[in-house]
Amino acid sequence: MNFEYNENQLMIQQMVRDFAEKEIRPNLNKWDAEEYFPIDAMKEMGRLGLLGIYIPEEYGGSGFGYDEYVTALIELGKVCGGVGLSVAAHNSLCTGHIYYHGSEEQKKKYLPKLASGEWIGAWGLTEPNTGSDAMRMKTTAVKEGNEWVINGAKNWITHGLSGDVAVVLVRTGELLDSKGITAFIIEKGMPGFSAVKIKDKLGVRASETAELIFDNVRVPEENVIGEVGKGFVQAMQILDGGRISIAALSCGVARGAYEASVKYAKEREQFGKPIAAFQGISFKLADMATKVKAAELLTFNAAYLKNNKKPLTKEGAYAKYFASEVAVECGNEAVQIMGGYGYTKEYPAEKFLRDAKLMTIGEGTSEIQKVVISREILK
């Protein structure tokens, strides 16, 4: 494995860095305070090729691999975890599910619009009463002729309100039956399909979160993804790749907190010298630098496996678990290094800490990652 950035990664790194500095950084505090989802910025990232980064060119995507995808998310995370989360969810979950498991007709219909940013995508597995315990989902679909009638609700759905299309996992069989769950494509505007925005989140506030509501939503047979009853297996495979995206975003948030801490420690003086000269601070920076680098290596290792179509359940969980916890640790240490200033919104540390916490929860909590890892190593 070569851990040096290739030509494509260097190009994407610079492109995302320039975009983030010009379009995101000047607005991130406003978006955070107002819980504003910057849909125009999302669509611009679509025009830059960032919303279909690993989708083949034949479907309107950029045709890159997971190395380039991870690189883009790291750069976004260094500036705003919320915007980065939206890009990750759009790519890995909704777009990825249709790409990896959809029919050729579904790919041709939806992927060009998703990859270009014309349409924003959402993905729904979690429900108000079922998070990690997805097998107990209560949202159901019943077959009536050539249609399926869906009733129930999904919760904590990224882009649930603004999304033009959503891939949702719905129970079509018996409770607790892994072969009784099916994936459907739901389009905005279908009668009975609505959403309610979830407000007052701790962090990633520029990423829209909503509850999806299904009240006798009639979905045509052609909107079933793959075979009926294969949705749960599909979802687990999608989450394997999704964990890489959250690991990458965690690396970005962690690196952003670390770099801000280094800058502050060099500039802030106490007792006649920069605080970076004190061992108590320099050792914190050393720990942060080491852990960020380790998190990045775990993440790019998982990306390598994904690119080469090798099993990555364990390695993806390694990366997601470690990187997300490192992001929280780096955010916390950044606040500590900046002291009173770190506790204010005038400095970036507190936002890195708030954004980082979601990384240990979304797409499988740290505890679930431990369950995945322990099952894999004890096989």
Short mmCIF file of C-alpha atoms in Angstrom, two decimals:
data_model
loop_
_atom_site.label_atom_id
_atom_site.label_comp_id
_atom_site.label_asym_id
_atom_site.label_seq_id
_atom_site.Cartn_x
_atom_site.Cartn_y
_atom_site.Cartn_z
CA MET A 1 0.00 0.00 0.00
CA ASN A 2 1.20 3.50 -0.87
CA PHE A 3 0.04 6.09 1.63
CA GLU A 4 1.23 9.06 -0.42
CA TYR A 5 -1.57 11.04 -2.06
CA ASN A 6 -1.87 10.27 -5.77
CA GLU A 7 -2.39 12.94 -8.41
CA ASN A 8 -6.18 12.72 -8.19
CA GLN A 9 -6.12 13.00 -4.40
CA LEU A 10 -3.88 16.07 -4.54
CA MET A 11 -6.20 17.67 -7.09
CA ILE A 12 -9.31 16.93 -5.03
CA GLN A 13 -7.63 18.02 -1.80
CA GLN A 14 -6.81 21.42 -3.27
CA MET A 15 -10.21 21.81 -4.92
CA VAL A 16 -12.11 21.00 -1.72
CA ARG A 17 -9.76 23.14 0.35
CA ASP A 18 -10.31 26.14 -1.92
CA PHE A 19 -14.08 25.62 -1.95
CA ALA A 20 -14.26 25.21 1.83
CA GLU A 21 -12.23 28.35 2.50
CA LYS A 22 -14.25 30.43 0.04
CA GLU A 23 -17.79 29.12 0.50
CA ILE A 24 -17.99 27.35 3.87
CA ARG A 25 -15.67 28.98 6.40
CA PRO A 26 -17.14 32.51 6.06
CA ASN A 27 -20.63 31.10 6.72
CA LEU A 28 -20.12 28.20 9.10
CA ASN A 29 -20.90 30.06 12.34
CA LYS A 30 -24.08 31.52 10.84
CA TRP A 31 -25.18 28.14 9.51
CA ASP A 32 -24.40 26.56 12.87
CA ALA A 33 -26.30 29.16 14.87
CA GLU A 34 -29.36 29.07 12.61
CA GLU A 35 -29.28 25.30 11.93
CA TYR A 36 -29.32 26.23 8.26
CA PHE A 37 -28.80 23.55 5.63
CA PRO A 38 -26.79 25.21 2.82
CA ILE A 39 -28.48 23.48 -0.09
CA ASP A 40 -26.95 25.89 -2.62
CA ALA A 41 -23.47 24.94 -1.41
CA MET A 42 -24.44 21.26 -1.66
CA LYS A 43 -25.57 21.70 -5.24
CA GLU A 44 -22.34 23.51 -6.07
CA MET A 45 -20.41 20.57 -4.65
CA GLY A 46 -22.48 18.41 -6.97
CA ARG A 47 -21.29 20.50 -9.91
CA LEU A 48 -17.73 19.99 -8.67
CA GLY A 49 -18.26 16.23 -8.74
CA LEU A 50 -18.27 15.69 -4.98
CA LEU A 51 -21.79 14.20 -4.72
CA GLY A 52 -21.05 11.21 -6.93
CA ILE A 53 -17.37 10.92 -6.32
CA TYR A 54 -17.10 7.13 -6.68
CA ILE A 55 -20.02 6.72 -9.09
CA PRO A 56 -18.83 5.70 -12.59
CA GLU A 57 -18.88 8.33 -15.30
CA GLU A 58 -21.49 6.37 -17.25
CA TYR A 59 -23.99 7.26 -14.49
CA GLY A 60 -22.88 10.88 -14.24
CA GLY A 61 -20.35 10.43 -11.45
CA SER A 62 -16.70 11.38 -11.11
CA GLY A 63 -15.43 7.80 -11.45
CA PHE A 64 -12.93 7.99 -8.60
CA GLY A 65 -12.37 5.53 -5.76
CA TYR A 66 -12.57 5.57 -1.99
CA ASP A 67 -9.09 7.13 -1.60
CA GLU A 68 -10.33 10.27 -3.31
CA TYR A 69 -13.62 10.10 -1.38
CA VAL A 70 -11.81 9.89 1.96
CA THR A 71 -9.53 12.76 0.95
CA ALA A 72 -12.50 15.02 0.17
CA LEU A 73 -14.26 14.25 3.46
CA ILE A 74 -11.12 14.91 5.49
CA GLU A 75 -10.80 18.35 3.92
CA LEU A 76 -14.48 19.16 4.52
CA GLY A 77 -14.30 17.92 8.12
CA LYS A 78 -11.37 20.21 8.85
CA VAL A 79 -13.69 23.17 8.23
CA CYS A 80 -17.26 22.04 9.00
CA GLY A 81 -18.42 18.66 10.25
CA GLY A 82 -22.01 19.45 9.35
CA VAL A 83 -21.37 20.07 5.67
CA GLY A 84 -19.06 17.07 5.60
CA LEU A 85 -21.76 14.87 7.12
CA SER A 86 -24.24 15.89 4.42
CA VAL A 87 -21.77 14.98 1.68
CA ALA A 88 -21.00 11.66 3.40
CA ALA A 89 -24.66 10.70 3.86
CA HIS A 90 -25.58 11.65 0.30
CA ASN A 91 -22.71 9.65 -1.22
CA SER A 92 -22.41 6.58 0.99
CA LEU A 93 -26.02 5.94 1.91
CA CYS A 94 -28.65 7.02 -0.62
CA THR A 95 -26.51 7.21 -3.76
CA GLY A 96 -24.40 4.24 -2.73
CA HIS A 97 -27.41 2.03 -2.02
CA ILE A 98 -28.88 2.63 -5.48
CA TYR A 99 -25.48 2.17 -7.14
CA TYR A 100 -24.55 -1.07 -5.39
CA HIS A 101 -27.97 -2.71 -5.23
CA GLY A 102 -30.29 -0.99 -7.71
CA SER A 103 -31.38 -2.25 -11.09
CA GLU A 104 -29.89 -0.83 -14.27
CA GLU A 105 -33.08 1.15 -14.84
CA GLN A 106 -32.92 2.61 -11.31
CA LYS A 107 -29.26 3.53 -11.74
CA LYS A 108 -29.92 5.32 -15.02
CA LYS A 109 -32.94 7.14 -13.59
CA TYR A 110 -31.57 8.32 -10.26
CA LEU A 111 -27.75 8.33 -10.22
CA PRO A 112 -27.13 11.13 -12.75
CA LYS A 113 -29.42 13.47 -10.82
CA LEU A 114 -27.90 12.51 -7.46
CA ALA A 115 -24.30 12.64 -8.65
CA SER A 116 -24.77 16.07 -10.22
CA GLY A 117 -26.45 17.56 -7.16
CA GLU A 118 -29.68 18.20 -9.07
CA TRP A 119 -31.28 15.92 -6.50
CA ILE A 120 -30.32 15.55 -2.83
CA GLY A 121 -30.53 12.06 -1.34
CA ALA A 122 -31.66 10.68 2.02
CA TRP A 123 -31.48 7.18 3.55
CA GLY A 124 -33.74 5.79 6.25
CA LEU A 125 -33.11 2.85 8.56
CA THR A 126 -33.49 4.25 12.10
CA GLU A 127 -36.93 4.73 13.64
CA PRO A 128 -38.13 6.61 16.75
CA ASN A 129 -37.96 3.42 18.82
CA THR A 130 -35.36 1.37 16.94
CA GLY A 131 -31.81 2.60 16.53
CA SER A 132 -29.19 -0.11 16.86
CA ASP A 133 -32.01 -2.68 17.11
CA ALA A 134 -33.07 -2.23 13.48
CA MET A 135 -34.63 -5.71 13.29
CA ARG A 136 -37.54 -4.44 15.39
CA MET A 137 -38.53 -1.72 12.94
CA LYS A 138 -42.24 -1.00 12.85
CA THR A 139 -42.56 0.76 9.50
CA THR A 140 -44.30 -1.71 7.17
CA ALA A 141 -45.06 -2.16 3.49
CA VAL A 142 -48.02 -4.25 2.31
CA LYS A 143 -48.39 -5.39 -1.31
CA GLU A 144 -51.55 -4.28 -3.10
CA GLY A 145 -51.56 -5.17 -6.78
CA ASN A 146 -48.53 -3.57 -8.44
CA GLU A 147 -47.96 -1.20 -5.53
CA TRP A 148 -46.66 -1.31 -1.97
CA VAL A 149 -48.43 0.70 0.73
CA ILE A 150 -46.03 2.03 3.38
CA ASN A 151 -46.97 3.19 6.88
CA GLY A 152 -44.76 4.25 9.77
CA ALA A 153 -41.92 6.66 10.51
CA LYS A 154 -38.14 6.99 10.26
CA ASN A 155 -36.08 9.21 12.54
CA TRP A 156 -32.74 11.06 12.51
CA ILE A 157 -32.69 11.11 8.72
CA THR A 158 -30.13 13.36 7.06
CA HIS A 159 -31.79 15.47 4.31
CA GLY A 160 -35.18 14.08 5.30
CA LEU A 161 -36.84 17.43 4.61
CA SER A 162 -34.89 18.76 1.62
CA GLY A 163 -34.08 15.44 -0.01
CA ASP A 164 -35.62 14.79 -3.42
CA VAL A 165 -35.32 11.02 -3.11
CA ALA A 166 -34.96 8.69 -0.12
CA VAL A 167 -33.95 5.05 0.12
CA VAL A 168 -35.83 3.56 3.08
CA LEU A 169 -35.70 0.13 4.73
CA VAL A 170 -39.18 -1.19 5.52
CA ARG A 171 -40.52 -4.39 7.06
CA THR A 172 -42.28 -6.57 4.51
CA GLY A 173 -42.21 -9.77 6.59
CA GLU A 174 -42.35 -10.91 10.18
CA LEU A 175 -40.79 -9.02 13.09
CA LEU A 176 -37.14 -10.03 13.75
CA ASP A 177 -36.90 -11.81 10.39
CA SER A 178 -33.72 -10.66 8.64
CA LYS A 179 -35.33 -11.72 5.36
CA GLY A 180 -38.43 -9.66 6.09
CA ILE A 181 -37.00 -6.21 5.28
CA THR A 182 -37.02 -4.55 1.87
CA ALA A 183 -35.46 -1.36 0.45
CA PHE A 184 -37.67 1.13 -1.43
CA ILE A 185 -36.97 4.32 -3.35
CA ILE A 186 -39.32 7.08 -2.24
CA GLU A 187 -39.60 10.32 -4.19
CA LYS A 188 -40.48 13.68 -2.68
CA GLY A 189 -44.07 14.59 -3.40
CA MET A 190 -45.52 11.09 -3.23
CA PRO A 191 -48.94 11.39 -1.52
CA GLY A 192 -48.74 10.61 2.21
CA PHE A 193 -44.97 11.15 2.40
CA SER A 194 -43.92 14.04 4.65
CA ALA A 195 -41.12 15.13 6.96
CA VAL A 196 -40.58 17.20 10.11
CA LYS A 197 -37.28 18.92 10.86
CA ILE A 198 -35.46 17.94 14.05
CA LYS A 199 -34.13 21.05 15.78
CA ASP A 200 -31.75 22.02 18.57
CA LYS A 201 -29.02 19.49 17.89
CA LEU A 202 -25.75 19.70 19.81
CA GLY A 203 -23.56 19.70 16.70
CA VAL A 204 -23.39 19.18 12.90
CA ARG A 205 -26.13 21.77 12.81
CA ALA A 206 -25.54 22.69 9.15
CA SER A 207 -26.60 19.17 8.21
CA GLU A 208 -30.37 18.83 8.04
CA THR A 209 -31.98 16.10 10.16
CA ALA A 210 -35.64 15.11 10.04
CA GLU A 211 -38.30 12.55 10.85
CA LEU A 212 -39.92 10.90 7.83
CA ILE A 213 -43.62 10.07 8.04
CA PHE A 214 -45.39 7.53 5.82
CA ASP A 215 -49.19 7.64 5.77
CA ASN A 216 -50.43 5.12 3.23
CA VAL A 217 -47.67 6.01 0.79
CA ARG A 218 -48.17 4.06 -2.42
CA VAL A 219 -44.92 3.02 -4.06
CA PRO A 220 -44.76 1.27 -7.45
CA GLU A 221 -43.20 -2.17 -7.73
CA GLU A 222 -40.33 -0.78 -9.83
CA ASN A 223 -39.14 1.23 -6.82
CA VAL A 224 -38.14 -1.90 -4.90
CA ILE A 225 -34.34 -2.13 -4.74
CA GLY A 226 -33.15 -5.65 -5.47
CA GLU A 227 -35.22 -8.55 -4.25
CA VAL A 228 -38.02 -8.32 -1.70
CA GLY A 229 -36.64 -9.38 1.67
CA LYS A 230 -33.00 -8.54 0.90
CA GLY A 231 -33.07 -5.03 2.37
CA PHE A 232 -31.41 -5.84 5.68
CA VAL A 233 -28.45 -7.55 4.01
CA GLN A 234 -28.14 -4.60 1.64
CA ALA A 235 -28.23 -2.13 4.55
CA MET A 236 -25.46 -3.93 6.43
CA GLN A 237 -23.27 -3.82 3.33
CA ILE A 238 -24.01 -0.14 2.83
CA LEU A 239 -23.12 0.60 6.46
CA ASP A 240 -19.77 -1.15 6.00
CA GLY A 241 -18.89 1.48 3.41
CA GLY A 242 -20.66 4.22 5.32
CA ARG A 243 -18.41 3.66 8.30
CA ILE A 244 -15.44 4.57 6.14
CA SER A 245 -17.08 7.91 5.33
CA ILE A 246 -17.73 8.69 9.00
CA ALA A 247 -14.18 7.62 9.85
CA ALA A 248 -12.88 10.00 7.17
CA LEU A 249 -15.06 12.83 8.41
CA SER A 250 -13.87 12.10 11.97
CA CYS A 251 -10.28 12.34 10.77
CA GLY A 252 -11.07 15.72 9.25
CA VAL A 253 -12.71 17.07 12.42
CA ALA A 254 -9.82 15.72 14.52
CA ARG A 255 -7.20 17.21 12.21
CA GLY A 256 -9.04 20.54 12.14
CA ALA A 257 -9.05 20.65 15.95
CA TYR A 258 -5.39 19.66 16.07
CA GLU A 259 -4.26 22.25 13.51
CA ALA A 260 -6.24 25.00 15.24
CA SER A 261 -4.60 23.98 18.54
CA VAL A 262 -1.09 24.14 17.07
CA LYS A 263 -1.77 27.59 15.64
CA TYR A 264 -3.17 28.87 18.92
CA ALA A 265 -0.38 27.35 21.01
CA LYS A 266 2.26 29.08 18.90
CA GLU A 267 0.55 32.46 19.14
CA ARG A 268 -0.76 32.52 22.72
CA GLU A 269 1.82 33.69 25.26
CA GLN A 270 1.88 33.11 29.01
CA PHE A 271 4.75 33.66 31.42
CA GLY A 272 6.69 35.39 28.65
CA LYS A 273 6.65 32.66 26.01
CA PRO A 274 4.26 30.79 23.69
CA ILE A 275 2.26 28.13 25.52
CA ALA A 276 3.54 25.59 22.96
CA ALA A 277 6.88 25.82 24.80
CA PHE A 278 5.35 24.26 27.92
CA GLN A 279 5.50 20.48 28.15
CA GLY A 280 1.90 20.25 29.34
CA ILE A 281 0.75 21.73 26.03
CA SER A 282 3.36 20.25 23.70
CA PHE A 283 2.63 16.74 24.96
CA LYS A 284 -1.10 17.26 24.28
CA LEU A 285 -0.23 18.27 20.72
CA ALA A 286 2.03 15.24 20.33
CA ASP A 287 -0.75 12.91 21.46
CA MET A 288 -3.24 14.56 19.12
CA ALA A 289 -0.88 14.38 16.14
CA THR A 290 -0.13 10.71 16.74
CA LYS A 291 -3.76 9.68 17.13
CA VAL A 292 -4.92 11.67 14.12
CA LYS A 293 -2.28 9.99 11.98
CA ALA A 294 -3.24 6.55 13.29
CA ALA A 295 -6.91 7.25 12.56
CA GLU A 296 -6.08 8.31 9.01
CA LEU A 297 -4.04 5.16 8.41
CA LEU A 298 -6.88 2.95 9.64
CA THR A 299 -9.30 4.85 7.40
CA PHE A 300 -7.18 4.64 4.26
CA ASN A 301 -6.60 0.95 4.96
CA ALA A 302 -10.37 0.41 4.97
CA ALA A 303 -10.64 2.49 1.79
CA TYR A 304 -8.01 0.27 0.16
CA LEU A 305 -10.08 -2.83 0.97
CA LYS A 306 -13.22 -1.16 -0.39
CA ASN A 307 -11.45 -0.20 -3.62
CA ASN A 308 -10.22 -3.75 -4.08
CA LYS A 309 -13.57 -5.39 -3.24
CA LYS A 310 -12.15 -7.19 -0.22
CA PRO A 311 -13.99 -7.91 3.06
CA LEU A 312 -13.91 -4.79 5.22
CA THR A 313 -16.47 -5.26 8.00
CA LYS A 314 -13.84 -5.50 10.73
CA GLU A 315 -11.45 -2.92 9.30
CA GLY A 316 -14.27 -0.48 8.64
CA ALA A 317 -15.39 -0.82 12.25
CA TYR A 318 -11.79 -0.37 13.43
CA ALA A 319 -11.55 2.90 11.51
CA LYS A 320 -14.96 4.26 12.46
CA TYR A 321 -14.61 3.42 16.15
CA PHE A 322 -11.07 4.72 16.59
CA ALA A 323 -11.36 7.82 14.40
CA SER A 324 -14.63 8.99 15.94
CA GLU A 325 -13.29 8.66 19.47
CA VAL A 326 -10.10 10.47 18.44
CA ALA A 327 -12.21 13.30 17.00
CA VAL A 328 -13.95 13.78 20.35
CA GLU A 329 -10.63 13.62 22.20
CA CYS A 330 -9.02 16.18 19.89
CA GLY A 331 -12.02 18.49 20.15
CA ASN A 332 -11.89 18.27 23.92
CA GLU A 333 -8.13 18.89 24.05
CA ALA A 334 -8.50 21.85 21.67
CA VAL A 335 -10.94 23.47 24.09
CA GLN A 336 -8.55 22.79 26.97
CA ILE A 337 -5.54 24.23 25.14
CA MET A 338 -7.44 27.38 24.27
CA GLY A 339 -8.77 27.72 27.81
CA GLY A 340 -11.48 30.32 28.24
CA TYR A 341 -11.30 31.29 24.59
CA GLY A 342 -11.86 27.68 23.59
CA TYR A 343 -15.14 27.76 25.47
CA THR A 344 -16.49 30.55 23.23
CA LYS A 345 -17.81 30.56 19.69
CA GLU A 346 -15.18 33.15 18.76
CA TYR A 347 -12.71 30.27 18.44
CA PRO A 348 -13.29 27.00 16.52
CA ALA A 349 -12.54 24.49 19.29
CA GLU A 350 -16.03 24.25 20.80
CA LYS A 351 -17.61 23.58 17.39
CA PHE A 352 -15.11 20.83 16.62
CA LEU A 353 -16.03 19.20 19.93
CA ARG A 354 -19.78 19.49 19.32
CA ASP A 355 -19.50 18.18 15.76
CA ALA A 356 -17.21 15.34 16.80
CA LYS A 357 -19.68 13.82 19.22
CA LEU A 358 -22.08 12.81 16.46
CA MET A 359 -19.32 10.73 14.87
CA THR A 360 -19.44 8.32 17.83
CA ILE A 361 -23.20 7.86 17.33
CA GLY A 362 -24.15 8.05 13.64
CA GLU A 363 -23.97 4.97 11.37
CA GLY A 364 -23.42 2.73 14.37
CA THR A 365 -22.42 3.86 17.85
CA SER A 366 -18.97 3.18 19.29
CA GLU A 367 -20.57 0.40 21.31
CA ILE A 368 -21.97 -1.21 18.15
CA GLN A 369 -18.54 -0.98 16.52
CA LYS A 370 -17.16 -2.94 19.47
CA VAL A 371 -19.88 -5.55 18.94
CA VAL A 372 -18.93 -5.80 15.26
CA ILE A 373 -15.21 -6.01 16.00
CA SER A 374 -15.57 -8.56 18.78
CA ARG A 375 -17.78 -10.80 16.61
CA GLU A 376 -15.24 -10.65 13.80
CA ILE A 377 -12.19 -11.43 15.92
CA LEU A 378 -13.98 -14.27 17.74
CA LYS A 379 -15.22 -16.03 14.61
#
